[in-house]
């Protein structure tokens, strides 16, 4: 019989947009348990889960976490296994830490139908047939583009930014204007899709010509009040990805600056690009990303992006309001639950004050927790078992396990991703 709570090891991913060496939170967290950091590498992601692209292992034995869970299915629980059709000890969620100072690709994640299609046709590029709704929780100031702006706001930019308007025919602009004036939501979606398609398929020389003119104007002259709101963002992403058609997306997408402890959800098909920050990320177990901008040409997949993108304006709808976790707690009010409305996952932020204890009732599903600051003790089995953990360590907690997080002479911070199946 396996222990209900145990340490696991995780893998890092290096991408060009990650922060370099120990400037990266990913490298900091990974280096504490068992990773030698190369100061020349850009550490972008820390993966915690069972996805084969970077699977976690049981600390000490080195056994794949998925193999261990397959041999001990009680750690997952039959309700979770049946609800998500899990096989071979796989978890329904993938938990990550991201650290980046360059914009990630403008991308979408597919729904299950599109995921199955692209995986069948390009398994070398799309490694699994699963959908990938996700959430992101800021660990530092987090800049992100996510979802479409309302049509009327895009029209404002088309009127005030001639270099942006030059990317489209007057007929396309008039079509959007008419749909907005008539408050025709269906026509607005169609018009936005046409604008998006035109921009992503635009001739590279035309894109560069208009971007050069726009960037030159922004750096040398005053701009309209409408443009002032987006000027610094546009110049910033242009410096990161000069000449990329995605720079114009600053006039079409919501721009959020989230403070530490704030979170947003990203639905399947919702266009987004993380720009800078350190975040906790949790998603349905998948690595499917369909890129359209801010990436090398060979990585862009415009046709499948357009096939899967959802163009409904989403101003403010993606932000997650956390709730206080109280059942089974010792009432220190140190746990917030961020529930993005995704069946496979939710995330807890746990902050245990000095010399305090935070208790969690048994959950009807497995969870993974990472310590991001301080150190403390996890206690379970009615207090008979305990595990001391510190910054950077990752722990698996089996379903049905009541745990207490105990801090010593300093605060103890961790994030806990979990899945839970409701009782019938």
Short mmCIF file of C-alpha atoms in Angstrom, two decimals:
data_model
loop_
_atom_site.label_atom_id
_atom_site.label_comp_id
_atom_site.label_asym_id
_atom_site.label_seq_id
_atom_site.Cartn_x
_atom_site.Cartn_y
_atom_site.Cartn_z
CA UNK A 1 0.00 0.00 0.00
CA UNK A 2 1.44 3.35 -1.04
CA UNK A 3 1.85 6.30 1.26
CA UNK A 4 -0.91 8.89 0.81
CA UNK A 5 1.48 11.87 0.76
CA UNK A 6 4.90 11.78 -0.89
CA UNK A 7 7.46 13.95 -2.67
CA UNK A 8 7.70 13.98 -6.45
CA UNK A 9 10.32 15.45 -8.78
CA UNK A 10 9.45 17.61 -11.77
CA UNK A 11 11.02 18.63 -15.06
CA UNK A 12 11.83 22.06 -16.44
CA UNK A 13 11.28 23.32 -19.98
CA UNK A 14 13.49 25.91 -21.66
CA UNK A 15 11.96 28.16 -24.31
CA UNK A 16 13.24 31.45 -25.81
CA UNK A 17 10.65 33.46 -23.88
CA UNK A 18 11.74 32.17 -20.45
CA UNK A 19 13.83 34.18 -18.01
CA UNK A 20 17.56 33.47 -17.97
CA UNK A 21 19.26 31.36 -15.31
CA UNK A 22 18.42 32.09 -11.70
CA UNK A 23 16.50 35.21 -12.73
CA UNK A 24 13.78 32.68 -13.57
CA UNK A 25 11.46 31.61 -10.77
CA UNK A 26 11.30 28.23 -12.51
CA UNK A 27 15.06 27.81 -12.13
CA UNK A 28 14.95 28.99 -8.52
CA UNK A 29 12.30 26.46 -7.57
CA UNK A 30 13.84 23.65 -9.59
CA UNK A 31 17.36 24.23 -8.29
CA UNK A 32 16.47 23.81 -4.65
CA UNK A 33 15.56 20.09 -4.80
CA UNK A 34 17.87 18.62 -7.43
CA UNK A 35 18.55 20.77 -10.52
CA UNK A 36 21.85 22.36 -11.55
CA UNK A 37 21.00 25.69 -13.17
CA UNK A 38 22.80 26.78 -16.33
CA UNK A 39 22.96 30.59 -16.32
CA UNK A 40 22.91 30.59 -20.14
CA UNK A 41 19.56 28.82 -20.45
CA UNK A 42 16.10 30.39 -20.40
CA UNK A 43 14.00 28.47 -17.89
CA UNK A 44 10.37 28.91 -18.89
CA UNK A 45 8.24 26.17 -17.34
CA UNK A 46 8.21 23.68 -14.48
CA UNK A 47 5.85 20.76 -15.15
CA UNK A 48 4.12 18.78 -12.40
CA UNK A 49 1.97 15.88 -13.54
CA UNK A 50 1.86 12.82 -15.74
CA UNK A 51 2.01 14.27 -19.26
CA UNK A 52 4.62 12.23 -21.19
CA UNK A 53 6.35 15.37 -22.52
CA UNK A 54 7.80 16.06 -19.04
CA UNK A 55 6.51 13.51 -16.53
CA UNK A 56 6.97 13.76 -12.78
CA UNK A 57 8.61 10.93 -10.85
CA UNK A 58 8.38 9.61 -7.33
CA UNK A 59 11.20 11.11 -5.30
CA UNK A 60 13.78 8.55 -4.27
CA UNK A 61 12.71 5.63 -6.46
CA UNK A 62 12.66 7.60 -9.71
CA UNK A 63 9.55 5.68 -10.76
CA UNK A 64 7.20 7.54 -13.09
CA UNK A 65 4.34 9.07 -11.15
CA UNK A 66 1.91 7.62 -13.70
CA UNK A 67 3.29 4.11 -13.13
CA UNK A 68 3.01 4.53 -9.38
CA UNK A 69 -0.58 5.75 -9.66
CA UNK A 70 -1.49 2.91 -12.03
CA UNK A 71 -0.21 0.45 -9.43
CA UNK A 72 -2.04 2.32 -6.65
CA UNK A 73 -5.34 3.51 -8.18
CA UNK A 74 -6.77 4.28 -4.73
CA UNK A 75 -4.60 7.42 -4.80
CA UNK A 76 -6.69 8.71 -7.70
CA UNK A 77 -10.00 7.29 -6.56
CA UNK A 78 -12.50 5.36 -8.64
CA UNK A 79 -14.88 8.33 -9.10
CA UNK A 80 -12.12 10.42 -10.70
CA UNK A 81 -10.87 7.52 -12.83
CA UNK A 82 -14.38 6.84 -14.13
CA UNK A 83 -15.39 10.50 -14.55
CA UNK A 84 -12.44 11.33 -16.80
CA UNK A 85 -11.80 7.92 -18.34
CA UNK A 86 -8.28 7.87 -16.94
CA UNK A 87 -5.89 5.15 -18.03
CA UNK A 88 -2.36 4.13 -17.07
CA UNK A 89 -2.26 6.24 -13.93
CA UNK A 90 -2.67 9.58 -15.67
CA UNK A 91 -3.96 12.70 -13.94
CA UNK A 92 -6.69 14.82 -15.56
CA UNK A 93 -4.77 18.05 -14.90
CA UNK A 94 -1.27 19.39 -15.58
CA UNK A 95 0.23 21.83 -13.07
CA UNK A 96 2.98 24.32 -13.98
CA UNK A 97 5.03 27.29 -12.89
CA UNK A 98 5.92 29.74 -15.70
CA UNK A 99 8.53 32.53 -15.61
CA UNK A 100 8.93 34.77 -18.67
CA UNK A 101 10.03 38.22 -19.78
CA UNK A 102 9.20 37.92 -23.48
CA UNK A 103 5.75 37.51 -24.99
CA UNK A 104 4.65 33.94 -25.62
CA UNK A 105 2.98 33.17 -28.96
CA UNK A 106 -0.52 34.47 -29.58
CA UNK A 107 -2.28 31.14 -29.41
CA UNK A 108 -5.41 29.16 -28.76
CA UNK A 109 -5.96 25.76 -27.25
CA UNK A 110 -8.31 23.39 -29.09
CA UNK A 111 -11.56 21.85 -27.97
CA UNK A 112 -11.68 18.05 -27.96
CA UNK A 113 -13.02 17.74 -31.51
CA UNK A 114 -10.29 19.94 -33.00
CA UNK A 115 -7.66 18.34 -30.74
CA UNK A 116 -8.53 14.88 -32.03
CA UNK A 117 -8.38 16.14 -35.62
CA UNK A 118 -5.01 17.89 -35.39
CA UNK A 119 -3.48 15.05 -33.38
CA UNK A 120 -4.57 12.51 -35.99
CA UNK A 121 -3.15 14.61 -38.83
CA UNK A 122 -0.01 15.98 -37.15
CA UNK A 123 0.95 13.80 -34.16
CA UNK A 124 4.50 15.11 -34.47
CA UNK A 125 3.26 18.62 -33.74
CA UNK A 126 0.18 17.99 -31.57
CA UNK A 127 1.14 15.26 -29.15
CA UNK A 128 -2.23 14.35 -27.65
CA UNK A 129 -5.95 14.39 -28.54
CA UNK A 130 -7.14 16.31 -25.48
CA UNK A 131 -8.58 19.77 -25.04
CA UNK A 132 -6.72 22.35 -22.96
CA UNK A 133 -8.79 24.85 -20.98
CA UNK A 134 -6.53 26.50 -18.43
CA UNK A 135 -6.12 29.07 -15.69
CA UNK A 136 -3.23 31.35 -14.68
CA UNK A 137 -2.58 32.74 -11.20
CA UNK A 138 -0.12 35.62 -10.83
CA UNK A 139 2.91 35.20 -8.54
CA UNK A 140 4.23 38.62 -9.61
CA UNK A 141 2.85 41.39 -11.80
CA UNK A 142 1.44 39.54 -14.82
CA UNK A 143 0.87 41.19 -18.22
CA UNK A 144 -1.38 39.31 -20.63
CA UNK A 145 -3.48 39.71 -23.77
CA UNK A 146 -6.61 37.57 -23.59
CA UNK A 147 -9.83 37.47 -25.61
CA UNK A 148 -11.33 39.92 -28.07
CA UNK A 149 -12.19 43.51 -27.35
CA UNK A 150 -15.80 44.54 -28.02
CA UNK A 151 -16.44 45.54 -31.61
CA UNK A 152 -17.05 49.20 -30.78
CA UNK A 153 -13.63 49.47 -29.13
CA UNK A 154 -11.87 47.93 -32.13
CA UNK A 155 -13.72 50.45 -34.31
CA UNK A 156 -12.33 53.25 -32.16
CA UNK A 157 -8.80 52.08 -32.94
CA UNK A 158 -9.64 51.65 -36.63
CA UNK A 159 -10.73 55.30 -36.64
CA UNK A 160 -7.79 56.70 -34.66
CA UNK A 161 -4.89 54.54 -35.89
CA UNK A 162 -4.47 54.87 -39.68
CA UNK A 163 -1.62 52.34 -39.78
CA UNK A 164 -3.92 49.73 -38.22
CA UNK A 165 -6.83 50.59 -40.52
CA UNK A 166 -4.53 50.26 -43.54
CA UNK A 167 -4.36 46.51 -42.90
CA UNK A 168 -8.01 46.09 -43.94
CA UNK A 169 -10.31 46.96 -46.81
CA UNK A 170 -12.89 49.66 -46.22
CA UNK A 171 -15.61 47.08 -46.86
CA UNK A 172 -14.43 44.99 -43.89
CA UNK A 173 -14.35 48.03 -41.62
CA UNK A 174 -17.79 49.16 -42.80
CA UNK A 175 -19.17 45.67 -42.20
CA UNK A 176 -18.03 45.73 -38.57
CA UNK A 177 -19.31 49.28 -38.12
CA UNK A 178 -22.74 48.35 -39.45
CA UNK A 179 -22.95 45.26 -37.23
CA UNK A 180 -22.01 47.29 -34.15
CA UNK A 181 -24.52 50.04 -34.93
CA UNK A 182 -27.29 47.48 -35.40
CA UNK A 183 -26.21 45.57 -32.26
CA UNK A 184 -26.15 42.39 -34.31
CA UNK A 185 -24.00 39.99 -32.26
CA UNK A 186 -23.88 37.34 -34.98
CA UNK A 187 -22.69 39.78 -37.63
CA UNK A 188 -20.16 41.25 -35.22
CA UNK A 189 -18.63 37.82 -34.68
CA UNK A 190 -18.45 37.27 -38.42
CA UNK A 191 -16.88 40.67 -39.01
CA UNK A 192 -14.32 40.16 -36.24
CA UNK A 193 -13.41 36.77 -37.66
CA UNK A 194 -12.85 38.36 -41.09
CA UNK A 195 -10.64 41.08 -39.60
CA UNK A 196 -8.65 38.51 -37.64
CA UNK A 197 -8.21 36.28 -40.69
CA UNK A 198 -7.14 39.21 -42.86
CA UNK A 199 -4.57 40.36 -40.33
CA UNK A 200 -3.05 36.91 -39.78
CA UNK A 201 -2.82 36.22 -43.52
CA UNK A 202 -1.56 39.68 -44.49
CA UNK A 203 1.50 40.04 -46.70
CA UNK A 204 4.59 40.34 -44.55
CA UNK A 205 5.87 43.38 -46.44
CA UNK A 206 2.58 45.21 -45.85
CA UNK A 207 2.70 44.34 -42.14
CA UNK A 208 6.27 45.58 -41.78
CA UNK A 209 5.56 48.78 -43.72
CA UNK A 210 2.61 49.75 -41.53
CA UNK A 211 4.31 48.69 -38.32
CA UNK A 212 7.39 50.72 -39.17
CA UNK A 213 5.23 53.79 -39.75
CA UNK A 214 3.24 53.22 -36.55
CA UNK A 215 6.24 52.57 -34.32
CA UNK A 216 8.04 55.59 -35.76
CA UNK A 217 5.05 57.81 -35.04
CA UNK A 218 4.65 56.46 -31.50
CA UNK A 219 8.31 57.12 -30.72
CA UNK A 220 8.45 60.62 -32.14
CA UNK A 221 5.08 62.29 -31.68
CA UNK A 222 2.14 62.69 -29.36
CA UNK A 223 -0.77 60.34 -29.90
CA UNK A 224 -4.53 60.50 -29.43
CA UNK A 225 -5.99 59.68 -25.99
CA UNK A 226 -7.36 56.42 -27.42
CA UNK A 227 -3.91 55.38 -28.63
CA UNK A 228 -2.18 56.41 -25.41
CA UNK A 229 -3.88 53.48 -23.65
CA UNK A 230 -2.12 50.96 -25.87
CA UNK A 231 1.04 52.80 -26.98
CA UNK A 232 3.44 51.40 -24.37
CA UNK A 233 2.08 47.88 -24.81
CA UNK A 234 2.49 48.00 -28.57
CA UNK A 235 6.03 49.34 -28.42
CA UNK A 236 6.92 46.70 -25.86
CA UNK A 237 5.67 43.74 -27.88
CA UNK A 238 7.18 45.20 -31.05
CA UNK A 239 10.57 45.29 -29.36
CA UNK A 240 10.06 41.65 -28.43
CA UNK A 241 8.78 40.54 -31.85
CA UNK A 242 9.67 43.24 -34.42
CA UNK A 243 7.66 43.13 -37.63
CA UNK A 244 5.26 40.45 -36.42
CA UNK A 245 1.61 40.85 -37.44
CA UNK A 246 0.66 39.97 -33.86
CA UNK A 247 1.74 43.45 -32.75
CA UNK A 248 -1.46 44.81 -34.31
CA UNK A 249 -3.46 42.46 -32.07
CA UNK A 250 -2.91 45.00 -29.29
CA UNK A 251 -5.79 46.88 -30.96
CA UNK A 252 -8.07 43.82 -30.97
CA UNK A 253 -7.50 42.03 -27.65
CA UNK A 254 -8.08 42.71 -23.96
CA UNK A 255 -4.96 43.75 -22.09
CA UNK A 256 -4.78 42.84 -18.41
CA UNK A 257 -2.16 43.67 -15.79
CA UNK A 258 -2.81 41.30 -12.90
CA UNK A 259 -1.35 41.79 -9.44
CA UNK A 260 0.10 38.95 -7.40
CA UNK A 261 -2.74 36.72 -6.21
CA UNK A 262 -5.09 37.57 -9.09
CA UNK A 263 -6.10 34.98 -11.67
CA UNK A 264 -7.81 34.48 -15.01
CA UNK A 265 -9.19 31.55 -16.95
CA UNK A 266 -8.59 30.81 -20.62
CA UNK A 267 -11.33 28.91 -22.42
CA UNK A 268 -10.67 26.61 -25.35
CA UNK A 269 -10.49 28.66 -28.52
CA UNK A 270 -9.81 31.92 -26.66
CA UNK A 271 -6.85 33.83 -28.17
CA UNK A 272 -4.23 34.85 -25.63
CA UNK A 273 -0.58 35.77 -25.20
CA UNK A 274 1.24 35.97 -21.89
CA UNK A 275 3.64 38.92 -22.06
CA UNK A 276 5.65 38.93 -18.83
CA UNK A 277 5.47 37.68 -15.27
CA UNK A 278 5.70 34.67 -12.99
CA UNK A 279 2.58 32.55 -12.75
CA UNK A 280 1.05 29.34 -11.54
CA UNK A 281 -0.73 27.64 -14.44
CA UNK A 282 -3.07 24.67 -14.39
CA UNK A 283 -4.81 23.03 -17.34
CA UNK A 284 -6.45 19.87 -18.55
CA UNK A 285 -3.65 17.42 -19.32
CA UNK A 286 -2.53 18.48 -22.78
CA UNK A 287 0.34 20.17 -24.59
CA UNK A 288 -1.73 21.34 -27.56
CA UNK A 289 -0.98 24.94 -28.52
CA UNK A 290 -2.01 26.41 -31.88
CA UNK A 291 0.11 29.49 -32.55
CA UNK A 292 -0.65 32.38 -34.90
CA UNK A 293 1.83 35.13 -34.00
CA UNK A 294 4.88 35.99 -31.86
CA UNK A 295 6.52 32.76 -33.00
CA UNK A 296 8.75 31.51 -35.83
CA UNK A 297 6.96 31.09 -39.14
CA UNK A 298 7.39 27.32 -39.04
CA UNK A 299 5.54 27.18 -35.71
CA UNK A 300 2.50 29.14 -36.89
CA UNK A 301 -0.63 27.21 -37.87
CA UNK A 302 -2.96 29.91 -39.14
CA UNK A 303 -5.59 27.62 -40.68
CA UNK A 304 -6.15 25.53 -37.55
CA UNK A 305 -5.98 28.66 -35.40
CA UNK A 306 -8.80 30.22 -37.42
CA UNK A 307 -10.73 26.95 -37.34
CA UNK A 308 -10.66 26.91 -33.55
CA UNK A 309 -10.66 30.55 -32.47
CA UNK A 310 -13.70 31.85 -30.60
CA UNK A 311 -14.37 35.48 -31.43
CA UNK A 312 -16.88 36.41 -28.73
CA UNK A 313 -15.74 39.54 -26.88
CA UNK A 314 -14.76 38.58 -23.32
CA UNK A 315 -14.01 41.82 -21.48
CA UNK A 316 -13.67 40.97 -17.79
CA UNK A 317 -15.30 37.55 -18.15
CA UNK A 318 -12.02 35.68 -17.82
CA UNK A 319 -11.10 36.96 -14.35
CA UNK A 320 -11.52 34.44 -11.51
CA UNK A 321 -12.94 35.54 -8.17
CA UNK A 322 -11.44 33.38 -5.40
CA UNK A 323 -13.46 32.02 -2.51
CA UNK A 324 -12.36 31.44 1.07
CA UNK A 325 -11.83 27.79 1.91
CA UNK A 326 -13.35 26.96 5.30
CA UNK A 327 -14.63 23.36 5.57
CA UNK A 328 -12.20 21.39 7.71
CA UNK A 329 -10.03 24.46 8.23
CA UNK A 330 -8.54 25.56 11.51
CA UNK A 331 -9.93 29.01 10.73
CA UNK A 332 -6.68 30.80 10.04
CA UNK A 333 -8.28 31.92 6.76
CA UNK A 334 -5.09 31.10 4.91
CA UNK A 335 -6.57 29.24 1.94
CA UNK A 336 -8.20 30.74 -1.15
CA UNK A 337 -9.77 28.56 -3.84
CA UNK A 338 -9.51 29.65 -7.48
CA UNK A 339 -12.15 27.70 -9.41
CA UNK A 340 -12.09 28.50 -13.14
CA UNK A 341 -15.17 26.39 -13.90
CA UNK A 342 -13.07 23.70 -15.59
CA UNK A 343 -14.10 20.16 -14.63
CA UNK A 344 -10.56 18.82 -14.45
CA UNK A 345 -9.04 21.32 -12.05
CA UNK A 346 -8.99 24.09 -9.50
CA UNK A 347 -6.13 25.66 -7.53
CA UNK A 348 -5.72 26.60 -3.87
CA UNK A 349 -3.43 29.34 -2.63
CA UNK A 350 -2.32 28.39 0.88
CA UNK A 351 -0.55 30.92 3.09
CA UNK A 352 0.18 29.64 6.58
CA UNK A 353 1.19 32.36 9.02
CA UNK A 354 4.13 31.95 11.37
CA UNK A 355 3.42 29.28 14.02
CA UNK A 356 -0.04 28.60 12.56
CA UNK A 357 -1.72 25.51 11.11
CA UNK A 358 -4.01 25.36 8.07
CA UNK A 359 -6.20 22.26 7.83
CA UNK A 360 -7.79 20.84 4.67
CA UNK A 361 -10.58 18.28 4.71
CA UNK A 362 -10.24 15.12 2.58
CA UNK A 363 -10.77 15.86 -1.10
CA UNK A 364 -12.59 13.53 -3.47
CA UNK A 365 -9.68 13.48 -5.86
CA UNK A 366 -5.88 13.70 -6.08
CA UNK A 367 -3.81 16.86 -5.78
CA UNK A 368 -0.30 18.21 -6.29
CA UNK A 369 1.20 21.00 -4.18
CA UNK A 370 4.36 23.07 -4.65
CA UNK A 371 6.02 25.13 -1.93
CA UNK A 372 6.86 28.59 -3.29
CA UNK A 373 8.14 30.23 -0.13
CA UNK A 374 9.26 29.23 3.33
CA UNK A 375 9.12 25.76 4.79
CA UNK A 376 6.82 23.76 7.00
CA UNK A 377 5.34 20.38 7.78
CA UNK A 378 2.50 18.43 6.19
CA UNK A 379 0.67 16.25 8.70
CA UNK A 380 -1.84 13.48 7.89
CA UNK A 381 -3.22 10.15 9.18
CA UNK A 382 -4.65 11.79 12.31
CA UNK A 383 -1.28 13.32 13.09
CA UNK A 384 0.67 10.08 13.01
CA UNK A 385 2.52 10.90 9.79
CA UNK A 386 4.35 14.03 8.75
CA UNK A 387 6.61 15.32 5.99
CA UNK A 388 8.85 18.38 6.26
CA UNK A 389 8.89 20.38 3.03
CA UNK A 390 10.66 23.52 1.85
CA UNK A 391 10.70 25.95 -1.06
CA UNK A 392 10.79 24.24 -4.45
CA UNK A 393 9.59 20.84 -3.25
CA UNK A 394 6.54 19.25 -4.82
CA UNK A 395 4.15 16.86 -3.08
CA UNK A 396 1.47 14.46 -4.29
CA UNK A 397 -1.55 14.08 -2.00
CA UNK A 398 -3.84 11.12 -2.58
CA UNK A 399 -7.61 11.42 -2.67
CA UNK A 400 -9.46 11.12 0.60
CA UNK A 401 -6.55 12.43 2.67
CA UNK A 402 -7.10 15.10 5.31
CA UNK A 403 -3.94 17.18 5.70
CA UNK A 404 -2.66 19.97 7.89
CA UNK A 405 -0.02 22.46 6.81
CA UNK A 406 2.04 23.68 9.76
CA UNK A 407 4.40 26.66 9.69
CA UNK A 408 7.34 27.15 12.02
CA UNK A 409 9.17 30.39 12.69
CA UNK A 410 8.36 31.85 9.26
CA UNK A 411 5.32 31.90 6.93
CA UNK A 412 4.79 28.92 4.64
CA UNK A 413 3.36 29.42 1.13
CA UNK A 414 2.19 26.74 -1.28
CA UNK A 415 -0.15 26.22 -4.21
CA UNK A 416 -2.27 23.10 -4.47
CA UNK A 417 -3.88 21.94 -7.73
CA UNK A 418 -6.67 19.41 -7.38
CA UNK A 419 -9.57 17.69 -9.08
CA UNK A 420 -12.71 16.67 -7.27
CA UNK A 421 -15.77 14.73 -8.36
CA UNK A 422 -19.05 15.80 -6.78
CA UNK A 423 -21.07 13.28 -4.82
CA UNK A 424 -24.20 12.01 -6.57
#
